[in-house]
Short mmCIF file of C-alpha atoms in Angstrom, two decimals:
data_model
loop_
_atom_site.label_atom_id
_atom_site.label_comp_id
_atom_site.label_asym_id
_atom_site.label_seq_id
_atom_site.Cartn_x
_atom_site.Cartn_y
_atom_site.Cartn_z
CA GLY A 528 59.12 -0.29 -49.46
CA ALA A 529 59.14 2.27 -52.22
CA GLY A 530 56.68 4.60 -50.57
CA VAL A 531 54.62 5.22 -47.46
CA SER A 532 51.98 2.54 -47.10
CA GLN A 533 48.78 2.99 -45.13
CA SER A 534 46.11 0.47 -44.25
CA PRO A 535 43.27 0.07 -44.49
CA SER A 536 42.57 2.44 -47.37
CA ASN A 537 38.95 2.70 -46.25
CA LYS A 538 37.36 2.03 -42.88
CA VAL A 539 33.69 2.25 -42.02
CA THR A 540 32.83 1.93 -38.35
CA GLU A 541 29.97 2.54 -35.99
CA LYS A 542 29.94 5.38 -33.53
CA GLY A 543 31.51 4.31 -30.24
CA LYS A 544 33.80 1.66 -31.71
CA ASP A 545 37.60 1.81 -31.58
CA VAL A 546 39.67 1.89 -34.77
CA GLU A 547 43.34 1.35 -35.54
CA LEU A 548 45.04 2.86 -38.57
CA ARG A 549 48.44 1.63 -39.68
CA CYS A 550 51.35 3.37 -41.38
CA ASP A 551 54.48 1.79 -42.84
CA PRO A 552 56.97 4.59 -43.50
CA ILE A 553 59.72 4.63 -46.06
CA SER A 554 62.59 2.48 -44.85
CA GLY A 555 65.26 4.54 -43.13
CA HIS A 556 63.10 7.61 -42.54
CA THR A 557 63.48 8.74 -38.97
CA ALA A 558 60.50 11.08 -38.78
CA LEU A 559 56.84 10.06 -39.03
CA TYR A 560 53.78 12.31 -39.01
CA TRP A 561 50.03 11.83 -38.79
CA TYR A 562 47.68 14.41 -40.29
CA ARG A 563 43.92 14.59 -40.57
CA GLN A 564 42.14 16.02 -43.58
CA SER A 565 38.43 16.70 -43.46
CA LEU A 566 36.48 16.84 -46.71
CA GLY A 567 37.94 19.53 -48.94
CA GLN A 568 40.00 20.98 -46.12
CA GLY A 569 43.67 21.46 -45.37
CA LEU A 570 45.99 19.26 -43.37
CA GLU A 571 45.54 19.20 -39.61
CA PHE A 572 48.67 18.10 -37.76
CA LEU A 573 48.06 15.36 -35.20
CA ILE A 574 51.33 13.86 -33.97
CA TYR A 575 55.03 13.68 -34.90
CA PHE A 576 57.64 11.01 -34.10
CA GLN A 577 61.35 11.72 -34.52
CA GLY A 578 63.76 8.87 -33.87
CA ASN A 579 63.77 7.84 -30.23
CA SER A 580 62.61 11.21 -28.94
CA ALA A 581 59.32 11.66 -27.15
CA PRO A 582 56.58 12.27 -29.73
CA ASP A 583 55.06 15.69 -30.28
CA LYS A 584 51.39 15.05 -29.44
CA SER A 585 50.34 18.68 -29.51
CA GLY A 586 47.93 18.21 -32.41
CA LEU A 587 45.86 15.36 -31.01
CA PRO A 588 42.30 16.72 -30.70
CA SER A 589 41.28 14.70 -27.63
CA ASP A 590 42.42 11.93 -25.32
CA ARG A 591 40.49 9.48 -27.49
CA PHE A 592 43.36 9.75 -29.98
CA SER A 593 46.69 8.06 -29.42
CA ALA A 594 49.55 6.82 -31.54
CA GLU A 595 52.61 4.69 -31.14
CA ARG A 596 55.58 3.86 -33.26
CA THR A 597 57.19 0.50 -32.66
CA GLY A 598 60.87 -0.08 -33.32
CA GLY A 599 61.19 3.28 -34.99
CA SER A 600 59.26 2.04 -38.00
CA VAL A 601 55.57 1.11 -38.20
CA SER A 602 53.09 3.43 -36.53
CA THR A 603 49.52 2.88 -35.39
CA LEU A 604 47.00 5.65 -34.81
CA THR A 605 44.20 4.57 -32.49
CA ILE A 606 40.89 6.36 -32.09
CA GLN A 607 38.77 5.17 -29.19
CA ARG A 608 35.01 5.55 -28.94
CA THR A 609 34.79 7.06 -32.41
CA GLN A 610 32.46 9.98 -33.04
CA GLN A 611 30.93 11.13 -36.31
CA GLU A 612 33.18 14.20 -36.33
CA ASP A 613 36.18 11.85 -36.52
CA SER A 614 35.20 11.05 -40.12
CA ALA A 615 38.07 12.24 -42.31
CA VAL A 616 41.08 11.09 -44.28
CA TYR A 617 43.99 10.25 -42.02
CA LEU A 618 47.33 10.79 -43.75
CA CYS A 619 50.69 9.50 -42.66
CA ALA A 620 53.98 10.94 -43.86
CA SER A 621 57.63 10.13 -43.28
CA SER A 622 60.77 12.13 -43.88
CA SER A 623 64.51 11.89 -43.59
CA ARG A 624 65.14 15.61 -43.66
CA GLU A 625 62.82 18.40 -44.72
CA LYS A 626 60.82 16.63 -47.43
CA LEU A 627 57.68 14.81 -46.36
CA PHE A 628 56.44 11.84 -48.35
CA PHE A 629 52.78 11.03 -47.83
CA GLY A 630 50.83 7.80 -48.00
CA SER A 631 47.49 7.63 -49.78
CA GLY A 632 45.60 7.91 -46.52
CA THR A 633 42.86 6.01 -44.73
CA GLN A 634 39.34 7.26 -45.37
CA LEU A 635 37.51 6.84 -42.06
CA SER A 636 33.74 7.00 -42.02
CA VAL A 637 31.95 6.88 -38.66
CA LEU A 638 28.25 6.08 -38.99
CA GLY B 310 52.29 28.95 -33.79
CA GLN B 311 52.98 29.96 -37.34
CA GLN B 312 50.10 30.41 -39.76
CA LEU B 313 50.12 30.45 -43.53
CA ASN B 314 47.58 32.34 -45.60
CA GLN B 315 47.18 30.60 -48.93
CA SER B 316 45.23 32.16 -51.76
CA PRO B 317 43.15 31.83 -53.69
CA GLN B 318 41.08 29.18 -51.95
CA SER B 319 39.87 27.90 -55.31
CA MET B 320 40.39 28.66 -58.99
CA PHE B 321 38.20 27.88 -61.98
CA ILE B 322 40.18 28.31 -65.18
CA GLN B 323 40.15 27.30 -68.81
CA GLU B 324 42.59 24.73 -70.15
CA GLY B 325 45.68 26.46 -71.45
CA GLU B 326 45.54 29.37 -69.03
CA ASP B 327 48.34 30.22 -66.64
CA VAL B 328 47.77 29.81 -62.90
CA SER B 329 49.22 31.71 -59.99
CA MET B 330 48.80 31.05 -56.28
CA ASN B 331 50.66 32.25 -53.23
CA CYS B 332 51.25 31.89 -49.53
CA THR B 333 52.10 34.55 -47.01
CA SER B 334 53.02 34.41 -43.38
CA SER B 335 53.83 36.74 -40.52
CA SER B 336 56.70 34.39 -39.63
CA ILE B 337 60.01 33.78 -41.35
CA PHE B 338 60.62 30.33 -42.79
CA ASN B 339 63.86 28.60 -43.77
CA THR B 340 62.23 26.41 -46.41
CA TRP B 341 59.12 26.61 -48.58
CA LEU B 342 57.58 23.52 -50.09
CA TRP B 343 54.76 23.13 -52.60
CA TYR B 344 52.67 19.95 -52.72
CA LYS B 345 49.90 18.73 -55.00
CA GLN B 346 47.15 16.36 -53.92
CA ASP B 347 45.17 14.37 -56.46
CA PRO B 348 41.73 13.04 -55.44
CA GLY B 349 42.05 9.97 -53.23
CA GLU B 350 45.80 10.33 -52.86
CA GLY B 351 48.23 11.87 -50.43
CA PRO B 352 50.05 15.12 -51.25
CA VAL B 353 53.10 14.82 -53.50
CA LEU B 354 56.05 17.19 -53.31
CA LEU B 355 56.36 19.43 -56.40
CA ILE B 356 59.05 21.96 -55.55
CA ALA B 357 61.27 22.73 -52.57
CA LEU B 358 62.83 26.16 -52.03
CA TYR B 359 65.70 26.71 -49.62
CA LYS B 360 66.98 30.23 -50.11
CA ALA B 361 65.38 33.68 -50.04
CA GLY B 362 64.90 34.94 -53.58
CA GLU B 363 65.32 31.46 -55.06
CA LEU B 364 63.34 30.81 -58.24
CA THR B 365 62.94 27.15 -59.18
CA SER B 366 61.20 25.48 -62.10
CA ASN B 367 59.90 21.96 -62.54
CA GLY B 368 58.50 21.60 -66.04
CA ARG B 369 55.55 23.99 -66.37
CA LEU B 370 55.76 24.83 -62.66
CA THR B 371 57.73 27.75 -61.27
CA ALA B 372 57.98 28.67 -57.62
CA GLN B 373 59.79 31.43 -55.79
CA PHE B 374 60.94 31.90 -52.21
CA GLY B 375 60.12 35.49 -51.28
CA ILE B 376 63.00 37.79 -50.44
CA THR B 377 61.51 38.54 -47.03
CA ARG B 378 61.28 34.78 -46.35
CA LYS B 379 57.63 35.31 -45.43
CA ASP B 380 56.02 34.40 -48.72
CA SER B 381 56.16 32.14 -51.74
CA PHE B 382 54.28 31.77 -55.01
CA LEU B 383 53.63 28.94 -57.42
CA ASN B 384 52.89 29.47 -61.09
CA ILE B 385 51.65 26.87 -63.55
CA SER B 386 51.91 27.73 -67.22
CA ALA B 387 49.61 26.46 -69.96
CA SER B 388 47.40 24.41 -67.64
CA ILE B 389 46.25 20.94 -68.70
CA PRO B 390 43.46 18.74 -67.28
CA SER B 391 45.83 16.67 -65.12
CA ASP B 392 46.79 19.83 -63.21
CA VAL B 393 43.46 19.56 -61.40
CA GLY B 394 43.88 19.00 -57.67
CA ILE B 395 44.62 20.73 -54.40
CA TYR B 396 47.90 22.61 -54.09
CA PHE B 397 49.38 23.13 -50.64
CA CYS B 398 52.19 25.39 -49.61
CA ALA B 399 54.22 24.49 -46.54
CA GLY B 400 56.73 26.53 -44.63
CA GLN B 401 59.39 25.03 -42.48
CA ILE B 402 61.71 26.19 -39.79
CA TYR B 403 64.42 23.60 -40.22
CA SER B 404 66.39 23.12 -37.05
CA GLY B 405 68.54 20.28 -38.29
CA GLY B 406 66.59 17.65 -36.43
CA GLY B 407 64.16 16.89 -39.23
CA ALA B 408 61.01 18.34 -40.72
CA ASP B 409 59.82 19.79 -37.45
CA GLY B 410 58.00 23.07 -37.51
CA LEU B 411 56.32 22.31 -40.86
CA THR B 412 53.20 24.44 -41.32
CA PHE B 413 50.74 23.85 -44.17
CA GLY B 414 48.47 26.32 -45.90
CA LYS B 415 44.79 25.43 -46.31
CA GLY B 416 45.20 24.63 -49.99
CA THR B 417 44.17 26.00 -53.37
CA HIS B 418 41.61 23.92 -55.25
CA LEU B 419 42.38 24.10 -58.97
CA ILE B 420 39.54 23.22 -61.33
CA ILE B 421 40.10 23.27 -65.07
CA GLN B 422 37.30 23.58 -67.57
CA PRO B 423 38.11 22.05 -70.97
#
C-alpha cells in the first residue's frame, strides 16, 4: 500500500483481556518498529524487526508483550492480560534505510 | 543507551512568530531527523540531515546538523495555525543495516495562538 496501515484505529478492552494490534508496513520495507506513546509523551521503543534477523525485543516492558512478523511483512503486537497502564497509542513504523514512516497508530484504552 | 534532550518541552506563540527548538546529546550521531506529529496521527518526517554542519530547508522549515554531531536545531519561520503539533528530533547511528540505533527526543509541543 501507499503507507503504513494499522488496525484497529481504536481498541477499548477490559482489564485482564488479551489484545492484538496489527501493522501492514510499506511494501518492500525490510525494517519494522513498534513504539508506544502515552498521552502527550514521547515515543517509547518496544521492538524492532529487520529482515530475517532475530528481533530486537529490548524495549518490551514486560513478558505480557510480544510481537511477531510473518513472512517479513505484516506484524502483530500482542498484549496479554492487559492492565490500565497499557493504555496508550501504539505506533508502527517501517523503513527501507534510515527514514521511518509511521502509521496512524492504535489508540488502546484499558478499562 | 543514547539519550536526546529536546527543548523546549512546549511553546506558546503568536501566529506569525518564528519558532526555534533543538536537541542535544552526549553521543555522536550519523543522522538527525525531525518529525512532526499532528493530533491523532503518526509522526511524519520533515527533514533529514546526514552531514555535520549541514543546513537544510523545507519551505518555512530550516534544520541544521551541529558541527559536533551532538546537536541539531529546527526553525520554523512565520508560523501558521497548521504548524501546531508535536515536533520530535531523532538521532541515528546508521550502521548500514537499516534504521537501527534510532533515538527519539521527548518532543516539543507547539501551540499557536491566533
